[in-house]
Amino acid sequence: MSILFESLVFGPISSRRLGKSLGINLMPEIGKICSFDCIYCECGWNPEKKNVSRLPKKEVFEKVLEEKLKELAGTENEPDSITFSGNGEPTLHPDFAEIIDITIRLRDLYAPEAKISVLTNGTMLHKKEIFDAISKIENNIIKIDGGTYDTIKSINKPNVDFDLERYVERLQDFKGELVIQTCFLRGEHNGLKIDNTTQEEIALWTEHIKKIKPRKTMIYAIERETPEKNLEKISLDELEQIAEPLRQLGFTVECYGK
């Protein structure tokens, strides 16, 4: 069973990584649009046809977010994070850069302690306006789910051009002001064995992290139901073992699993 978000603004919900998180869904309500089709995505598989006509207008977003932040201001539910995630890749919204500016202004007015977080697969970072918008926020949480292109292709199933070497170079342009997130898993998909926890994958992934130099790396295991059923949840102990070599090099790595 997939989880789709039926509201433009939802929550706050309790997030294991972000605290009290007020969610933002810039994709269609009860629909999904994404440049990846990850085998572990809680929103399920991408639909055959994209319905871009149902994307929320920036004016509607501004009104809804302001109303919600006014409602939460000064209460126990005032958010720790205003988090762009939802039903797909938020940076695909044509007005994403302007929406970030709107969010910063409203956050400063009604929830000044909250951080703005964007969970992104990074496929739109080649566009200057997207890179600049992501650079303005506190938590630009960017995905890299493997050490090799073949593994990333198997796990994330990109439906846009994706060059891993160029991607890592673009992430270096943040000069360390970013957060990397990686989901570790093992399993099968369409009869193909998939495993980003092998020594080779972890070694190459570690080299990517050393080049990118993020201020933080979040590694996690599958938490919710996935569209591909033949996947294994990695233990917290194993995640800690993956994290340790990077920690010894001085990197901050947080592990989320059971």
Short mmCIF file of C-alpha atoms in Angstrom, two decimals:
data_model
loop_
_atom_site.label_atom_id
_atom_site.label_comp_id
_atom_site.label_asym_id
_atom_site.label_seq_id
_atom_site.Cartn_x
_atom_site.Cartn_y
_atom_site.Cartn_z
CA MET A 1 0.00 0.00 0.00
CA SER A 2 1.54 3.30 -1.10
CA ILE A 3 1.30 6.55 0.88
CA LEU A 4 0.15 9.60 -1.07
CA PHE A 5 -0.32 13.02 0.48
CA GLU A 6 -3.77 14.50 -0.05
CA SER A 7 -2.94 18.06 0.99
CA LEU A 8 -0.68 20.83 -0.23
CA VAL A 9 0.39 21.44 3.39
CA PHE A 10 0.11 18.60 5.90
CA GLY A 11 1.05 17.85 9.50
CA PRO A 12 3.04 18.63 11.47
CA ILE A 13 4.11 15.01 11.70
CA SER A 14 6.83 13.50 13.87
CA SER A 15 9.92 12.89 11.74
CA ARG A 16 12.77 10.70 12.93
CA ARG A 17 15.20 13.09 11.23
CA LEU A 18 13.57 16.53 11.36
CA GLY A 19 11.45 16.67 14.53
CA LYS A 20 8.02 18.30 14.18
CA SER A 21 7.83 18.52 10.41
CA LEU A 22 5.25 20.56 8.51
CA GLY A 23 5.05 18.82 5.15
CA ILE A 24 4.76 20.51 1.76
CA ASN A 25 3.51 18.57 -1.26
CA LEU A 26 4.03 20.50 -4.52
CA MET A 27 2.89 17.55 -6.60
CA PRO A 28 -0.74 16.63 -7.40
CA GLU A 29 -2.93 15.54 -4.51
CA ILE A 30 -3.40 11.77 -4.90
CA GLY A 31 -0.85 11.60 -7.67
CA LYS A 32 2.89 11.33 -8.17
CA ILE A 33 5.38 13.06 -10.45
CA CYS A 34 9.06 12.20 -10.11
CA SER A 35 12.24 12.05 -12.15
CA PHE A 36 13.15 8.86 -10.28
CA ASP A 37 11.01 5.75 -9.80
CA CYS A 38 12.73 4.34 -6.71
CA ILE A 39 12.03 0.73 -5.86
CA TYR A 40 11.62 1.68 -2.18
CA CYS A 41 9.44 4.81 -2.59
CA GLU A 42 6.61 4.96 -0.06
CA CYS A 43 4.48 6.77 -2.68
CA GLY A 44 4.55 3.72 -4.97
CA TRP A 45 5.48 3.52 -8.63
CA ASN A 46 5.22 6.47 -11.00
CA PRO A 47 1.96 6.55 -12.97
CA GLU A 48 2.16 5.96 -16.71
CA LYS A 49 0.99 9.50 -17.44
CA LYS A 50 2.02 12.68 -15.62
CA ASN A 51 -0.78 15.10 -14.76
CA VAL A 52 1.17 18.35 -14.55
CA SER A 53 -2.02 20.40 -14.94
CA ARG A 54 -2.87 19.58 -11.34
CA LEU A 55 0.23 21.15 -9.81
CA PRO A 56 -0.71 23.76 -7.18
CA LYS A 57 -0.33 27.42 -8.11
CA LYS A 58 2.24 29.43 -6.16
CA GLU A 59 -0.49 31.90 -5.09
CA VAL A 60 -2.53 29.06 -3.61
CA PHE A 61 0.57 27.70 -1.89
CA GLU A 62 1.32 31.07 -0.32
CA LYS A 63 -2.23 31.43 1.03
CA VAL A 64 -2.40 27.90 2.43
CA LEU A 65 1.05 28.00 4.04
CA GLU A 66 0.44 31.39 5.64
CA GLU A 67 -2.85 30.22 7.12
CA LYS A 68 -1.23 27.08 8.53
CA LEU A 69 1.77 28.87 10.00
CA LYS A 70 -0.50 31.47 11.63
CA GLU A 71 -2.52 28.63 13.16
CA LEU A 72 0.59 26.90 14.55
CA ALA A 73 2.52 29.99 15.69
CA GLY A 74 3.20 29.95 19.42
CA THR A 75 1.61 26.53 19.98
CA GLU A 76 3.26 23.26 20.96
CA ASN A 77 2.94 22.22 17.30
CA GLU A 78 4.96 25.08 15.87
CA PRO A 79 7.19 23.21 13.42
CA ASP A 80 10.88 22.48 13.74
CA SER A 81 11.03 22.03 9.98
CA ILE A 82 9.02 23.11 6.95
CA THR A 83 9.71 20.14 4.72
CA PHE A 84 9.28 19.81 0.97
CA SER A 85 8.76 16.15 0.09
CA GLY A 86 5.29 14.88 -0.80
CA ASN A 87 4.25 12.91 -3.88
CA GLY A 88 7.43 13.07 -5.94
CA GLU A 89 10.31 15.43 -6.68
CA PRO A 90 9.53 18.97 -5.40
CA THR A 91 12.04 20.74 -7.65
CA LEU A 92 10.02 19.70 -10.71
CA HIS A 93 7.43 22.36 -9.86
CA PRO A 94 7.89 25.18 -12.43
CA ASP A 95 7.70 27.86 -9.71
CA PHE A 96 9.93 26.06 -7.20
CA ALA A 97 12.46 28.88 -6.85
CA GLU A 98 9.75 31.48 -6.17
CA ILE A 99 8.04 29.09 -3.76
CA ILE A 100 11.25 28.82 -1.74
CA ASP A 101 11.40 32.64 -1.48
CA ILE A 102 7.76 32.70 -0.33
CA THR A 103 8.50 30.02 2.27
CA ILE A 104 11.52 31.87 3.65
CA ARG A 105 9.47 35.06 4.05
CA LEU A 106 6.56 33.32 5.78
CA ARG A 107 8.86 31.24 7.98
CA ASP A 108 10.63 34.38 9.16
CA LEU A 109 7.26 35.94 10.05
CA TYR A 110 5.51 33.07 11.82
CA ALA A 111 8.00 30.31 12.71
CA PRO A 112 11.46 31.88 12.86
CA GLU A 113 12.99 28.91 14.67
CA ALA A 114 11.95 26.44 11.96
CA LYS A 115 14.39 25.22 9.36
CA ILE A 116 13.38 24.82 5.74
CA SER A 117 14.13 21.36 4.40
CA VAL A 118 13.96 20.02 0.86
CA LEU A 119 14.25 16.28 0.22
CA THR A 120 15.44 16.07 -3.37
CA ASN A 121 16.95 13.56 -5.76
CA GLY A 122 19.08 16.35 -7.21
CA THR A 123 18.15 15.76 -10.84
CA MET A 124 17.24 19.42 -11.39
CA LEU A 125 20.39 20.89 -9.86
CA HIS A 126 21.84 21.54 -13.32
CA LYS A 127 19.35 24.43 -13.51
CA LYS A 128 20.86 27.52 -11.92
CA GLU A 129 17.57 28.73 -10.42
CA ILE A 130 17.07 25.38 -8.67
CA PHE A 131 20.66 25.23 -7.41
CA ASP A 132 20.38 28.81 -6.11
CA ALA A 133 17.05 28.14 -4.40
CA ILE A 134 18.33 24.99 -2.73
CA SER A 135 21.42 26.92 -1.58
CA LYS A 136 19.23 29.39 0.36
CA ILE A 137 17.75 26.90 2.80
CA GLU A 138 19.07 25.25 5.95
CA ASN A 139 18.45 21.60 5.08
CA ASN A 140 19.11 20.81 1.43
CA ILE A 141 18.89 17.02 1.78
CA ILE A 142 20.10 15.43 -1.44
CA LYS A 143 20.00 11.77 -2.44
CA ILE A 144 22.83 9.51 -3.53
CA ASP A 145 21.89 5.84 -3.17
CA GLY A 146 24.97 4.00 -4.38
CA GLY A 147 28.58 4.02 -5.38
CA THR A 148 28.14 3.02 -9.04
CA TYR A 149 25.87 4.23 -11.80
CA ASP A 150 24.50 0.72 -12.37
CA THR A 151 23.38 0.39 -8.76
CA ILE A 152 21.83 3.85 -8.70
CA LYS A 153 20.03 3.05 -11.95
CA SER A 154 18.71 -0.21 -10.45
CA ILE A 155 17.53 1.39 -7.21
CA ASN A 156 16.37 4.84 -8.36
CA LYS A 157 15.33 4.07 -11.96
CA PRO A 158 15.90 7.62 -13.28
CA ASN A 159 13.68 8.69 -16.16
CA VAL A 160 15.90 11.68 -17.01
CA ASP A 161 19.54 11.86 -18.08
CA PHE A 162 21.73 11.02 -15.09
CA ASP A 163 25.51 11.09 -15.16
CA LEU A 164 26.95 10.08 -11.77
CA GLU A 165 30.32 11.78 -12.28
CA ARG A 166 28.73 15.10 -13.27
CA TYR A 167 26.26 14.75 -10.41
CA VAL A 168 29.01 14.38 -7.81
CA GLU A 169 30.80 17.38 -9.33
CA ARG A 170 27.61 19.45 -9.04
CA LEU A 171 27.21 18.47 -5.40
CA GLN A 172 30.77 19.66 -4.77
CA ASP A 173 29.61 23.12 -5.90
CA PHE A 174 27.71 23.46 -2.60
CA LYS A 175 31.11 23.78 -0.86
CA GLY A 176 29.96 21.45 1.93
CA GLU A 177 26.69 23.28 2.64
CA LEU A 178 24.41 20.31 2.04
CA VAL A 179 23.17 17.09 3.59
CA ILE A 180 23.52 13.76 1.79
CA GLN A 181 20.91 11.06 2.35
CA THR A 182 21.36 7.41 1.37
CA CYS A 183 19.01 4.47 1.73
CA PHE A 184 20.87 1.18 2.11
CA LEU A 185 19.10 -2.00 1.05
CA ARG A 186 19.40 -5.45 -0.48
CA GLY A 187 16.95 -7.44 -2.55
CA GLU A 188 15.69 -8.17 -6.04
CA HIS A 189 13.76 -6.30 -8.69
CA ASN A 190 12.56 -7.84 -11.94
CA GLY A 191 14.82 -10.81 -11.28
CA LEU A 192 17.91 -8.60 -10.81
CA LYS A 193 19.86 -8.77 -7.56
CA ILE A 194 20.30 -5.32 -6.02
CA ASP A 195 22.70 -4.56 -3.17
CA ASN A 196 24.31 -1.22 -2.31
CA THR A 197 25.89 -2.67 0.87
CA THR A 198 28.71 -4.62 -0.85
CA GLN A 199 32.31 -3.68 -0.09
CA GLU A 200 32.71 -2.25 -3.60
CA GLU A 201 29.56 -0.13 -3.41
CA ILE A 202 30.35 1.21 0.05
CA ALA A 203 33.93 1.99 -0.90
CA LEU A 204 32.87 3.97 -3.98
CA TRP A 205 30.01 5.65 -2.10
CA THR A 206 32.50 6.65 0.60
CA GLU A 207 34.74 8.21 -2.06
CA HIS A 208 31.77 10.27 -3.29
CA ILE A 209 31.14 11.52 0.25
CA LYS A 210 34.82 12.43 0.67
CA LYS A 211 34.68 14.50 -2.53
CA ILE A 212 31.33 16.19 -1.72
CA LYS A 213 32.27 16.94 1.92
CA PRO A 214 28.69 17.42 3.18
CA ARG A 215 28.16 18.96 6.58
CA LYS A 216 26.11 15.88 7.42
CA THR A 217 25.31 12.49 5.92
CA MET A 218 22.10 10.67 6.81
CA ILE A 219 22.02 6.94 6.13
CA TYR A 220 18.89 4.95 6.73
CA ALA A 221 17.07 1.70 6.20
CA ILE A 222 13.65 1.11 4.69
CA GLU A 223 10.99 2.14 7.20
CA ARG A 224 7.65 1.80 5.37
CA GLU A 225 6.07 -0.48 2.82
CA THR A 226 7.79 -0.43 -0.58
CA PRO A 227 6.44 -0.94 -4.12
CA GLU A 228 9.06 -3.65 -4.72
CA LYS A 229 8.29 -6.33 -2.13
CA ASN A 230 11.56 -8.29 -2.40
CA LEU A 231 13.68 -5.86 -0.38
CA GLU A 232 15.50 -6.34 2.91
CA LYS A 233 15.59 -3.82 5.76
CA ILE A 234 19.18 -3.23 6.85
CA SER A 235 19.81 -3.34 10.61
CA LEU A 236 20.92 -0.31 12.60
CA ASP A 237 24.09 -2.20 13.55
CA GLU A 238 25.01 -2.62 9.89
CA LEU A 239 24.32 1.05 9.20
CA GLU A 240 26.63 1.98 12.07
CA GLN A 241 29.36 -0.21 10.54
CA ILE A 242 28.94 1.59 7.21
CA ALA A 243 29.14 4.97 8.96
CA GLU A 244 32.21 4.28 11.09
CA PRO A 245 34.98 4.74 8.46
CA LEU A 246 33.57 8.14 7.51
CA ARG A 247 33.26 9.14 11.16
CA GLN A 248 36.92 8.24 11.66
CA LEU A 249 37.71 10.71 8.87
CA GLY A 250 35.83 13.44 10.74
CA PHE A 251 32.51 13.32 8.87
CA THR A 252 29.19 13.62 10.69
CA VAL A 253 27.03 10.59 9.88
CA GLU A 254 23.60 9.91 11.38
CA CYS A 255 22.04 6.44 11.16
CA TYR A 256 18.31 5.72 11.13
CA GLY A 257 17.11 2.13 11.43
CA LYS A 258 16.08 -0.53 13.93
#
